[in-house]
Amino acid sequence: MSHGNMNLTLKVWKQKNKDSKGRFETYDAKGISPDMSFLEMFDVVNEQLISSGKEPIAFDHDCREGICGMCSMYINGRPHGPKGGITTCQLHMRSFNNGDTIVVEPWRGAAFPVIKDLAVDRSSFDRIMSAGGFVSVNTGNAKDANNILIPKDDADTAFDAAACIGCGACVAACKNSSAMLFVSAKVSQLSLLPQGKVEKQDRVLNMVKQMDEEGFGNCTNTGACEAECPKSISLENIARMNREYLGASFTQNKK
Amino acid sequence: MSKKSGFLSSSIGKKFLMGLTGLFLISFLVIHVTLNSFIFFNDGGATFNAGADFMAHNPIIRILEIGLFAGLLLHIFQALVLTLENRKARPIGYAVVKGSANSSWYSRSMGILGSLLLLFLVVHLSNFWVPTKVAVFNHTAHDTFAGMKAVFSQWYFVAIYLVGVISLLYHLLHGFQSSFQSLGLNHKKYTPLIKALGMWFSIIVCLLFAAMPVTMFLGIIK
């Protein structure tokens, strides 16, 4: 189904670096095919900007198939644009109409400082992972597969949580810039499995501590994160983290 | 002890306390709406005044009242701390936000709804709680039912009370089920029940509260 090519107006956040003050700049996107992805539309605009000697718009992207989580764009008031369950690279221009004005902003949050234009620094997520998002394994011979039996339900729930790509849309969508959905998905994917269970108390305490130190906001249970998550990570993970944190805080047998 | 203070200063601990105090305040609403519904016996306030008199003088209720105010103050204090932290977490806001696409307006407006409730509580306590306390302190009899009729004969008080009840309705619609999530209670089987219970609880309690000033103003309750 072809709508014919579209002409659009883009209002894009331009910011030189972390310390400078940004502002919106208006661009014309002409002759955009409805079959293009949102990122390909940006490629076309950038090509035109480069050939006319202007500075292109900086934006993050990598796999362009919805699994890397890099394409952080807040489009017309929603992370990853108007469609649910997708990343920006999976958003097609047929979701827009000829003549539309599209406002594109970077993720907003104290813990996600802007690097340039639409690219933000999400290393706060990496530091949360370093604080406990792993399983400690002694090196040595690899164990036989399936020597630890895992109930199907647990494996499925853990896998659903592990689908999180760490894109930060949950933080971007949350009115408080809370990272609870991301952290709870990472806590859950490990603590649901026998290999991760043994360290679950230290993990949840350390990861939540790091999350708070990074300056993310608090969870108000609006559910915006779950609604905007490209991988549809469930709020059940947040409740699981809440009760694990409560249990670990009061029963951890240290100091 | 240090571990406990660590828990309460964490983001999850603060929300835990918010949910716990919220549920505690909800438990008070059950008592409040039940007792006040005695006016619907329409017996000139005889049953209601007997209940109000019991509440004003029973020593156990007096002790619980201190706990109620402590819970209320804690709820308000935590809300302020959390709101300030949340503001700091997003120093630069979005130019365009389409919140309606992913969440309900009242779940995003708990601070405003709570502030309206606090303003309402100032009026509400000065209308009823203060006169009752003065009477108890002076060892004089107090006709709370007559006090209600006097307040609810003025249209502007009826209007203020209706605004208060609507704020309460939306605050509860989000708060009731949200508190369970903050306490870590989420279950495939029980969460839909909690959500349904929360919705019906909010609607029934608020309808009963709203009916009190309205029926008195219209002269249905005499």
Tab-separated table of C-alpha atoms in Angstrom:
chain	number	residue	atom	x	y	z
A	1	MET	CA	0.000	0.000	0.000
A	2	SER	CA	1.623	3.197	-1.108
A	3	HIS	CA	0.508	6.580	0.138
A	4	GLY	CA	2.927	8.343	-2.164
A	5	ASN	CA	5.888	10.178	-0.738
A	6	MET	CA	5.346	12.592	2.144
A	7	ASN	CA	6.610	16.021	3.095
A	8	LEU	CA	7.051	16.519	6.813
A	9	THR	CA	8.259	19.191	9.221
A	10	LEU	CA	10.634	18.038	11.953
A	11	LYS	CA	11.198	19.906	15.199
A	12	VAL	CA	14.328	18.331	16.603
A	13	TRP	CA	16.241	19.013	19.825
A	14	LYS	CA	19.727	20.273	19.001
A	15	GLN	CA	22.323	20.430	21.754
A	16	LYS	CA	26.064	20.828	21.170
A	17	ASN	CA	27.228	18.855	24.228
A	18	LYS	CA	26.420	17.879	27.808
A	19	ASP	CA	27.102	21.334	29.199
A	20	SER	CA	25.523	23.543	26.560
A	21	LYS	CA	21.935	24.686	26.440
A	22	GLY	CA	19.887	23.031	23.725
A	23	ARG	CA	16.993	24.301	21.645
A	24	PHE	CA	14.580	23.084	19.014
A	25	GLU	CA	15.465	23.439	15.363
A	26	THR	CA	13.053	23.008	12.467
A	27	TYR	CA	13.903	20.852	9.451
A	28	ASP	CA	11.965	20.004	6.293
A	29	ALA	CA	11.867	16.332	5.400
A	30	LYS	CA	10.841	16.152	1.756
A	31	GLY	CA	9.949	13.141	-0.396
A	32	ILE	CA	9.837	10.676	2.484
A	33	SER	CA	8.633	7.191	1.519
A	34	PRO	CA	5.966	5.735	3.844
A	35	ASP	CA	7.913	2.453	3.727
A	36	MET	CA	10.984	4.000	5.359
A	37	SER	CA	11.714	3.469	9.013
A	38	PHE	CA	11.858	6.537	11.243
A	39	LEU	CA	15.660	6.238	11.374
A	40	GLU	CA	15.922	5.980	7.569
A	41	MET	CA	13.941	9.199	7.383
A	42	PHE	CA	16.584	10.758	9.655
A	43	ASP	CA	19.301	9.338	7.375
A	44	VAL	CA	17.697	11.081	4.374
A	45	VAL	CA	17.448	14.376	6.269
A	46	ASN	CA	21.059	14.073	7.425
A	47	GLU	CA	22.282	13.321	3.873
A	48	GLN	CA	20.550	16.483	2.700
A	49	LEU	CA	22.032	18.487	5.591
A	50	ILE	CA	25.536	17.179	4.865
A	51	SER	CA	25.326	17.890	1.132
A	52	SER	CA	24.225	21.446	1.831
A	53	GLY	CA	27.172	21.895	4.210
A	54	LYS	CA	25.130	21.885	7.412
A	55	GLU	CA	25.705	19.836	10.557
A	56	PRO	CA	23.723	16.563	10.639
A	57	ILE	CA	21.497	15.592	13.579
A	58	ALA	CA	23.250	13.259	16.042
A	59	PHE	CA	21.159	10.246	17.073
A	60	ASP	CA	21.901	6.794	18.499
A	61	HIS	CA	21.257	3.670	16.442
A	62	ASP	CA	22.874	0.302	15.930
A	63	CYS	CA	21.113	-2.938	15.004
A	64	ARG	CA	18.026	-1.410	13.367
A	65	GLU	CA	16.040	-4.563	14.089
A	66	GLY	CA	14.659	-3.804	17.531
A	67	ILE	CA	17.095	-5.677	19.757
A	68	CYS	CA	19.945	-3.308	20.622
A	69	GLY	CA	17.906	-0.586	22.322
A	70	MET	CA	20.039	2.289	21.081
A	71	CYS	CA	17.465	4.321	19.119
A	72	SER	CA	16.315	6.601	21.917
A	73	MET	CA	13.903	9.127	20.450
A	74	TYR	CA	10.980	10.765	22.226
A	75	ILE	CA	8.595	11.298	19.323
A	76	ASN	CA	5.491	13.484	19.620
A	77	GLY	CA	5.377	13.002	23.382
A	78	ARG	CA	6.049	9.248	23.507
A	79	PRO	CA	9.213	7.155	23.670
A	80	HIS	CA	9.747	5.390	20.330
A	81	GLY	CA	6.739	7.188	18.854
A	82	PRO	CA	3.037	6.449	18.543
A	83	LYS	CA	3.093	2.634	18.219
A	84	GLY	CA	3.312	0.187	21.131
A	85	GLY	CA	5.813	-2.641	21.574
A	86	ILE	CA	8.410	-1.331	19.113
A	87	THR	CA	11.646	0.637	19.051
A	88	THR	CA	12.220	3.707	16.846
A	89	CYS	CA	13.900	1.660	14.104
A	90	GLN	CA	10.730	-0.460	13.877
A	91	LEU	CA	8.522	2.619	13.492
A	92	HIS	CA	7.594	3.246	9.887
A	93	MET	CA	6.742	6.538	8.249
A	94	ARG	CA	3.326	5.161	7.247
A	95	SER	CA	2.374	5.861	10.881
A	96	PHE	CA	2.443	9.555	9.943
A	97	ASN	CA	0.558	11.680	7.430
A	98	ASN	CA	1.743	14.032	4.729
A	99	GLY	CA	2.174	17.533	6.164
A	100	ASP	CA	2.613	16.379	9.794
A	101	THR	CA	4.890	18.208	12.185
A	102	ILE	CA	6.898	15.717	14.269
A	103	VAL	CA	8.601	16.780	17.509
A	104	VAL	CA	11.655	14.686	18.385
A	105	GLU	CA	13.350	15.015	21.788
A	106	PRO	CA	16.066	13.060	23.591
A	107	TRP	CA	15.276	10.908	26.676
A	108	ARG	CA	14.960	13.320	29.601
A	109	GLY	CA	16.399	12.532	33.013
A	110	ALA	CA	19.139	13.640	35.360
A	111	ALA	CA	20.620	10.133	35.068
A	112	PHE	CA	20.541	10.319	31.236
A	113	PRO	CA	22.552	13.443	30.340
A	114	VAL	CA	22.473	14.508	26.694
A	115	ILE	CA	25.729	13.760	24.855
A	116	LYS	CA	24.701	15.568	21.680
A	117	ASP	CA	21.311	16.340	20.101
A	118	LEU	CA	19.236	13.158	20.532
A	119	ALA	CA	22.002	10.919	21.911
A	120	VAL	CA	21.986	10.431	25.687
A	121	ASP	CA	24.484	8.840	28.066
A	122	ARG	CA	22.887	5.688	29.505
A	123	SER	CA	25.981	4.441	31.339
A	124	SER	CA	24.003	4.792	34.581
A	125	PHE	CA	22.304	1.544	33.468
A	126	ASP	CA	25.727	-0.083	33.023
A	127	ARG	CA	26.757	0.926	36.536
A	128	ILE	CA	23.529	-0.592	37.938
A	129	MET	CA	24.359	-3.829	36.101
A	130	SER	CA	27.929	-3.785	37.433
A	131	ALA	CA	26.536	-3.438	40.958
A	132	GLY	CA	24.817	-6.822	40.854
A	133	GLY	CA	23.302	-7.744	37.507
A	134	PHE	CA	25.344	-10.910	37.124
A	135	VAL	CA	25.834	-14.449	38.401
A	136	SER	CA	29.178	-15.274	40.022
A	137	VAL	CA	30.616	-18.441	38.477
A	138	ASN	CA	33.836	-20.194	39.402
A	139	THR	CA	35.887	-20.971	36.347
A	140	GLY	CA	36.548	-24.596	35.521
A	141	ASN	CA	34.980	-27.285	33.408
A	142	ALA	CA	31.673	-26.442	31.817
A	143	LYS	CA	28.825	-28.265	33.516
A	144	ASP	CA	26.613	-30.687	31.652
A	145	ALA	CA	23.575	-29.026	30.158
A	146	ASN	CA	20.301	-29.533	32.014
A	147	ASN	CA	21.931	-30.754	35.225
A	148	ILE	CA	19.953	-28.066	37.062
A	149	LEU	CA	16.254	-28.604	36.495
A	150	ILE	CA	14.210	-25.441	36.016
A	151	PRO	CA	10.392	-25.408	36.027
A	152	LYS	CA	8.989	-24.286	32.667
A	153	ASP	CA	6.996	-21.429	34.261
A	154	ASP	CA	10.101	-20.031	35.969
A	155	ALA	CA	12.132	-20.292	32.797
A	156	ASP	CA	9.416	-18.488	30.816
A	157	THR	CA	8.980	-15.703	33.393
A	158	ALA	CA	12.747	-15.222	33.597
A	159	PHE	CA	12.952	-15.118	29.815
A	160	ASP	CA	10.171	-12.517	29.600
A	161	ALA	CA	12.145	-10.318	32.012
A	162	ALA	CA	15.380	-11.003	30.113
A	163	ALA	CA	13.773	-9.626	26.953
A	164	CYS	CA	14.617	-6.149	28.338
A	165	ILE	CA	17.076	-4.464	25.948
A	166	GLY	CA	18.032	-1.669	28.362
A	167	CYS	CA	16.842	1.054	25.995
A	168	GLY	CA	15.638	3.365	28.771
A	169	ALA	CA	12.157	3.969	27.342
A	170	CYS	CA	10.753	3.151	30.809
A	171	VAL	CA	12.761	6.014	32.312
A	172	ALA	CA	11.836	8.309	29.422
A	173	ALA	CA	8.126	7.493	29.738
A	174	CYS	CA	7.975	7.785	33.543
A	175	LYS	CA	6.891	11.176	34.843
A	176	ASN	CA	9.450	10.704	37.627
A	177	SER	CA	12.285	9.313	35.451
A	178	SER	CA	12.200	6.140	37.533
A	179	ALA	CA	14.312	3.178	36.417
A	180	MET	CA	12.269	0.626	38.366
A	181	LEU	CA	11.084	-1.359	35.331
A	182	PHE	CA	14.607	-1.781	33.956
A	183	VAL	CA	16.190	-2.681	37.304
A	184	SER	CA	13.335	-5.017	38.260
A	185	ALA	CA	13.581	-6.846	34.927
A	186	LYS	CA	17.302	-7.409	35.498
A	187	VAL	CA	16.758	-8.453	39.122
A	188	SER	CA	13.962	-10.826	38.097
A	189	GLN	CA	15.656	-12.518	35.161
A	190	LEU	CA	18.410	-13.701	37.506
A	191	SER	CA	16.609	-14.291	40.790
A	192	LEU	CA	13.965	-16.497	39.145
A	193	LEU	CA	16.587	-19.039	38.098
A	194	PRO	CA	18.463	-21.399	40.442
A	195	GLN	CA	21.862	-20.088	39.305
A	196	GLY	CA	20.871	-16.525	40.231
A	197	LYS	CA	18.850	-17.306	43.338
A	198	VAL	CA	21.860	-17.865	45.593
A	199	GLU	CA	22.997	-14.233	45.277
A	200	LYS	CA	19.599	-12.612	45.057
A	201	GLN	CA	19.761	-10.708	48.357
A	202	ASP	CA	23.071	-8.982	47.645
A	203	ARG	CA	22.003	-8.379	44.069
A	204	VAL	CA	18.763	-6.552	44.816
A	205	LEU	CA	20.308	-4.480	47.620
A	206	ASN	CA	23.296	-3.420	45.530
A	207	MET	CA	21.380	-2.731	42.336
A	208	VAL	CA	18.717	-0.627	44.098
A	209	LYS	CA	21.440	1.259	45.980
A	210	GLN	CA	23.171	2.063	42.687
A	211	MET	CA	19.842	2.993	41.062
A	212	ASP	CA	19.147	5.512	43.856
A	213	GLU	CA	22.684	6.914	43.646
A	214	GLU	CA	22.345	7.516	39.901
A	215	GLY	CA	19.527	9.989	40.534
A	216	PHE	CA	16.551	8.177	39.034
A	217	GLY	CA	13.149	9.128	40.475
A	218	ASN	CA	10.709	7.041	42.512
A	219	CYS	CA	8.018	4.709	41.216
A	220	THR	CA	4.423	6.011	41.342
A	221	ASN	CA	2.920	2.915	39.702
A	222	THR	CA	1.381	4.877	36.833
A	223	GLY	CA	2.217	1.965	34.518
A	224	ALA	CA	3.555	4.273	31.775
A	225	CYS	CA	6.802	2.263	31.619
A	226	GLU	CA	5.019	-1.022	30.931
A	227	ALA	CA	2.813	0.614	28.290
A	228	GLU	CA	5.782	2.154	26.455
A	229	CYS	CA	8.284	-0.708	26.838
A	230	PRO	CA	9.224	-2.052	23.383
A	231	LYS	CA	9.534	-5.511	24.938
A	232	SER	CA	6.337	-5.253	27.063
A	233	ILE	CA	8.174	-5.966	30.331
A	234	SER	CA	5.547	-6.499	33.045
A	235	LEU	CA	4.942	-4.423	36.184
A	236	GLU	CA	4.950	-7.758	38.048
A	237	ASN	CA	8.746	-7.475	37.956
A	238	ILE	CA	8.595	-4.239	39.957
A	239	ALA	CA	6.463	-5.888	42.641
A	240	ARG	CA	8.890	-8.836	42.716
A	241	MET	CA	11.811	-6.448	43.219
A	242	ASN	CA	9.882	-4.575	45.943
A	243	ARG	CA	9.317	-7.756	47.959
A	244	GLU	CA	12.821	-9.072	47.349
A	245	TYR	CA	14.226	-5.742	48.493
A	246	LEU	CA	12.035	-5.761	51.595
A	247	GLY	CA	13.029	-9.337	52.426
A	248	ALA	CA	16.723	-8.753	51.772
A	249	SER	CA	16.793	-5.504	53.788
A	250	PHE	CA	15.501	-7.179	56.921
A	251	THR	CA	16.926	-10.687	56.694
A	252	GLN	CA	20.328	-10.315	55.058
A	253	ASN	CA	22.785	-11.864	57.498
A	254	LYS	CA	25.620	-9.337	57.181
A	255	LYS	CA	27.021	-6.499	59.315
B	1	MET	CA	18.706	-0.374	63.356
B	2	SER	CA	21.117	0.973	60.766
B	3	LYS	CA	19.769	-1.592	58.326
B	4	LYS	CA	16.232	-0.390	58.983
B	5	SER	CA	17.081	3.260	58.371
B	6	GLY	CA	18.843	2.170	55.190
B	7	PHE	CA	15.657	0.526	53.994
B	8	LEU	CA	13.498	3.549	54.747
B	9	SER	CA	15.857	5.968	53.021
B	10	SER	CA	15.865	3.919	49.790
B	11	SER	CA	13.456	4.711	46.982
B	12	ILE	CA	11.649	1.380	47.482
B	13	GLY	CA	11.492	1.839	51.270
B	14	LYS	CA	9.969	5.285	50.917
B	15	LYS	CA	7.308	3.952	48.555
B	16	PHE	CA	6.730	1.029	50.938
B	17	LEU	CA	5.991	3.464	53.752
B	18	MET	CA	3.772	5.493	51.395
B	19	GLY	CA	1.718	2.405	50.578
B	20	LEU	CA	1.565	1.241	54.196
B	21	THR	CA	0.390	4.635	55.537
B	22	GLY	CA	-2.016	4.896	52.601
B	23	LEU	CA	-3.641	1.568	53.459
B	24	PHE	CA	-3.768	2.604	57.124
B	25	LEU	CA	-5.606	5.802	56.163
B	26	ILE	CA	-7.951	3.722	54.003
B	27	SER	CA	-8.769	1.560	57.046
B	28	PHE	CA	-9.775	4.774	58.845
B	29	LEU	CA	-12.089	5.688	55.962
B	30	VAL	CA	-14.011	2.444	56.530
B	31	ILE	CA	-14.742	3.446	60.148
B	32	HIS	CA	-15.454	7.068	59.209
B	33	VAL	CA	-17.919	6.313	56.420
B	34	THR	CA	-19.675	3.578	58.437
B	35	LEU	CA	-20.212	5.790	61.459
B	36	ASN	CA	-21.294	8.807	59.437
B	37	SER	CA	-23.755	6.669	57.500
B	38	PHE	CA	-25.739	6.450	60.763
B	39	ILE	CA	-27.271	9.785	59.696
B	40	PHE	CA	-29.140	7.868	56.989
B	41	PHE	CA	-31.294	6.265	59.715
B	42	ASN	CA	-32.933	9.714	59.553
B	43	ASP	CA	-33.785	9.608	63.259
B	44	GLY	CA	-32.819	13.205	63.967
B	45	GLY	CA	-29.228	12.166	64.507
B	46	ALA	CA	-29.894	10.015	67.628
B	47	THR	CA	-27.930	6.957	66.411
B	48	PHE	CA	-25.259	9.094	64.803
B	49	ASN	CA	-24.709	11.231	67.906
B	50	ALA	CA	-24.452	8.103	70.071
B	51	GLY	CA	-21.744	6.811	67.760
B	52	ALA	CA	-19.963	10.164	67.634
B	53	ASP	CA	-20.077	10.390	71.423
B	54	PHE	CA	-18.523	6.933	71.713
B	55	MET	CA	-15.746	7.898	69.303
B	56	ALA	CA	-15.068	11.156	71.160
B	57	HIS	CA	-14.692	9.557	74.594
B	58	ASN	CA	-13.497	5.954	74.192
B	59	PRO	CA	-9.855	5.800	75.366
B	60	ILE	CA	-8.837	3.190	72.757
B	61	ILE	CA	-10.211	5.406	69.978
B	62	ARG	CA	-8.345	8.379	71.488
B	63	ILE	CA	-5.045	6.462	71.289
B	64	LEU	CA	-5.801	5.312	67.736
B	65	GLU	CA	-6.475	8.939	66.817
B	66	ILE	CA	-2.886	9.823	67.653
B	67	GLY	CA	-1.772	6.982	65.380
B	68	LEU	CA	-4.072	8.280	62.656
B	69	PHE	CA	-2.557	11.761	62.746
B	70	ALA	CA	0.936	10.259	62.837
B	71	GLY	CA	0.082	8.141	59.775
B	72	LEU	CA	-1.379	11.138	57.975
B	73	LEU	CA	1.648	13.321	58.705
B	74	LEU	CA	4.024	10.545	57.620
B	75	HIS	CA	2.058	10.099	54.373
B	76	ILE	CA	2.246	13.854	53.671
B	77	PHE	CA	5.922	14.109	54.644
B	78	GLN	CA	6.908	11.153	52.431
B	79	ALA	CA	4.884	12.612	49.560
B	80	LEU	CA	6.839	15.864	49.827
B	81	VAL	CA	10.213	14.097	49.949
B	82	LEU	CA	9.320	11.842	46.997
B	83	THR	CA	7.912	14.715	44.925
B	84	LEU	CA	11.039	16.823	45.441
B	85	GLU	CA	13.265	13.877	44.478
B	86	ASN	CA	11.161	13.163	41.401
B	87	ARG	CA	11.408	16.801	40.291
B	88	LYS	CA	15.190	16.594	40.619
B	89	ALA	CA	15.257	13.404	38.535
B	90	ARG	CA	14.113	15.341	35.440
B	91	PRO	CA	15.638	18.831	35.475
B	92	ILE	CA	14.708	19.510	31.832
B	93	GLY	CA	11.215	18.432	30.856
B	94	TYR	CA	9.737	17.459	27.506
B	95	ALA	CA	8.176	20.015	25.176
B	96	VAL	CA	5.501	17.516	24.155
B	97	VAL	CA	4.171	14.843	26.553
B	98	LYS	CA	1.386	12.491	25.597
B	99	GLY	CA	0.741	10.990	29.017
B	100	SER	CA	-2.785	9.884	28.164
B	101	ALA	CA	-1.304	7.308	25.787
B	102	ASN	CA	0.266	5.285	28.578
B	103	SER	CA	-1.334	6.092	31.933
B	104	SER	CA	-4.428	7.527	33.621
B	105	TRP	CA	-4.476	11.246	34.440
B	106	TYR	CA	-5.182	10.590	38.111
B	107	SER	CA	-2.243	8.211	38.504
B	108	ARG	CA	-0.061	11.091	37.292
B	109	SER	CA	-1.809	13.633	39.544
B	110	MET	CA	-1.558	12.037	43.006
B	111	GLY	CA	0.372	15.040	44.340
B	112	ILE	CA	-2.222	17.556	43.171
B	113	LEU	CA	-5.112	15.368	44.357
B	114	GLY	CA	-3.376	14.880	47.713
B	115	SER	CA	-2.801	18.633	48.065
B	116	LEU	CA	-6.494	19.277	47.362
B	117	LEU	CA	-7.345	16.684	50.004
B	118	LEU	CA	-5.041	18.394	52.505
B	119	LEU	CA	-6.714	21.772	51.851
B	120	PHE	CA	-10.083	20.075	52.234
B	121	LEU	CA	-8.942	18.463	55.510
B	122	VAL	CA	-8.128	21.907	56.963
B	123	VAL	CA	-11.724	23.011	56.302
B	124	HIS	CA	-13.123	19.640	57.383
B	125	LEU	CA	-11.239	19.504	60.703
B	126	SER	CA	-12.154	23.091	61.561
B	127	ASN	CA	-15.809	22.284	60.795
B	128	PHE	CA	-16.114	19.166	62.932
B	129	TRP	CA	-12.975	17.974	64.693
B	130	VAL	CA	-12.168	21.286	66.439
B	131	PRO	CA	-15.687	21.885	67.881
B	132	THR	CA	-15.792	18.282	69.142
B	133	LYS	CA	-12.394	18.651	70.829
B	134	VAL	CA	-13.444	21.943	72.434
B	135	ALA	CA	-16.572	20.266	73.819
B	136	VAL	CA	-14.618	17.291	75.197
B	137	PHE	CA	-12.061	19.642	76.751
B	138	ASN	CA	-14.801	21.731	78.401
B	139	HIS	CA	-16.741	18.590	79.467
B	140	THR	CA	-19.814	19.912	77.688
B	141	ALA	CA	-22.219	17.886	75.572
B	142	HIS	CA	-21.776	18.301	71.827
B	143	ASP	CA	-24.468	17.728	69.188
B	144	THR	CA	-22.337	16.722	66.175
B	145	PHE	CA	-25.457	16.075	64.084
B	146	ALA	CA	-26.658	19.654	64.647
B	147	GLY	CA	-23.165	20.843	63.688
B	148	MET	CA	-23.398	18.852	60.438
B	149	LYS	CA	-26.785	20.323	59.617
B	150	ALA	CA	-25.506	23.851	60.246
B	151	VAL	CA	-22.442	23.383	58.012
B	152	PHE	CA	-24.338	21.642	55.216
B	153	SER	CA	-27.074	24.276	55.127
B	154	GLN	CA	-24.548	26.546	53.395
B	155	TRP	CA	-24.141	25.861	49.697
B	156	TYR	CA	-20.459	26.792	49.573
B	157	PHE	CA	-19.581	24.190	52.194
B	158	VAL	CA	-21.513	21.598	50.193
B	159	ALA	CA	-19.489	22.630	47.139
B	160	ILE	CA	-16.167	22.417	49.034
B	161	TYR	CA	-17.103	18.974	50.376
B	162	LEU	CA	-18.021	17.706	46.915
B	163	VAL	CA	-14.662	18.874	45.537
B	164	GLY	CA	-12.990	17.129	48.493
B	165	VAL	CA	-14.887	13.892	47.838
B	166	ILE	CA	-14.062	13.938	44.107
B	167	SER	CA	-10.370	14.451	44.961
B	168	LEU	CA	-10.640	11.529	47.378
B	169	LEU	CA	-12.297	9.356	44.729
B	170	TYR	CA	-9.476	9.758	42.213
B	171	HIS	CA	-6.774	9.616	44.881
B	172	LEU	CA	-8.223	6.279	46.026
B	173	LEU	CA	-8.805	4.918	42.518
B	174	HIS	CA	-5.045	4.969	41.970
B	175	GLY	CA	-3.851	4.753	45.569
B	176	PHE	CA	-5.730	1.641	46.688
B	177	GLN	CA	-4.284	-0.730	44.098
B	178	SER	CA	-0.965	1.140	43.859
B	179	SER	CA	-0.247	0.597	47.559
B	180	PHE	CA	-0.372	-3.175	47.085
B	181	GLN	CA	2.126	-2.951	44.225
B	182	SER	CA	4.461	-0.810	46.368
B	183	LEU	CA	4.297	-3.438	49.115
B	184	GLY	CA	5.371	-6.020	46.549
B	185	LEU	CA	1.966	-7.703	46.393
B	186	ASN	CA	1.286	-8.537	42.774
B	187	HIS	CA	-0.188	-11.848	41.782
B	188	LYS	CA	-1.816	-13.131	38.603
B	189	LYS	CA	-4.838	-14.352	40.539
B	190	TYR	CA	-5.229	-11.672	43.222
B	191	THR	CA	-4.162	-8.424	41.528
B	192	PRO	CA	-7.310	-8.234	39.348
B	193	LEU	CA	-9.351	-8.805	42.527
B	194	ILE	CA	-7.454	-6.054	44.370
B	195	LYS	CA	-7.997	-3.680	41.446
B	196	ALA	CA	-11.733	-4.435	41.302
B	197	LEU	CA	-12.067	-4.176	45.083
B	198	GLY	CA	-10.178	-0.854	45.027
B	199	MET	CA	-12.444	0.552	42.339
B	200	TRP	CA	-15.684	-0.442	44.054
B	201	PHE	CA	-14.403	0.606	47.470
B	202	SER	CA	-13.489	4.066	46.117
B	203	ILE	CA	-16.825	4.522	44.362
B	204	ILE	CA	-19.012	3.302	47.243
B	205	VAL	CA	-17.154	5.213	49.966
B	206	CYS	CA	-17.144	8.431	47.941
B	207	LEU	CA	-20.815	8.118	46.956
B	208	LEU	CA	-21.746	7.692	50.633
B	209	PHE	CA	-19.603	10.671	51.660
B	210	ALA	CA	-21.024	12.821	48.850
B	211	ALA	CA	-24.579	11.857	49.802
B	212	MET	CA	-24.146	13.303	53.324
B	213	PRO	CA	-23.826	17.039	52.516
B	214	VAL	CA	-26.204	16.730	49.555
B	215	THR	CA	-29.059	15.029	51.440
B	216	MET	CA	-28.666	17.407	54.370
B	217	PHE	CA	-28.632	20.469	52.113
B	218	LEU	CA	-31.762	19.244	50.321
B	219	GLY	CA	-33.477	18.579	53.639
B	220	ILE	CA	-33.911	14.849	53.018
B	221	ILE	CA	-32.053	14.092	56.245
B	222	LYS	CA	-33.717	16.046	59.021
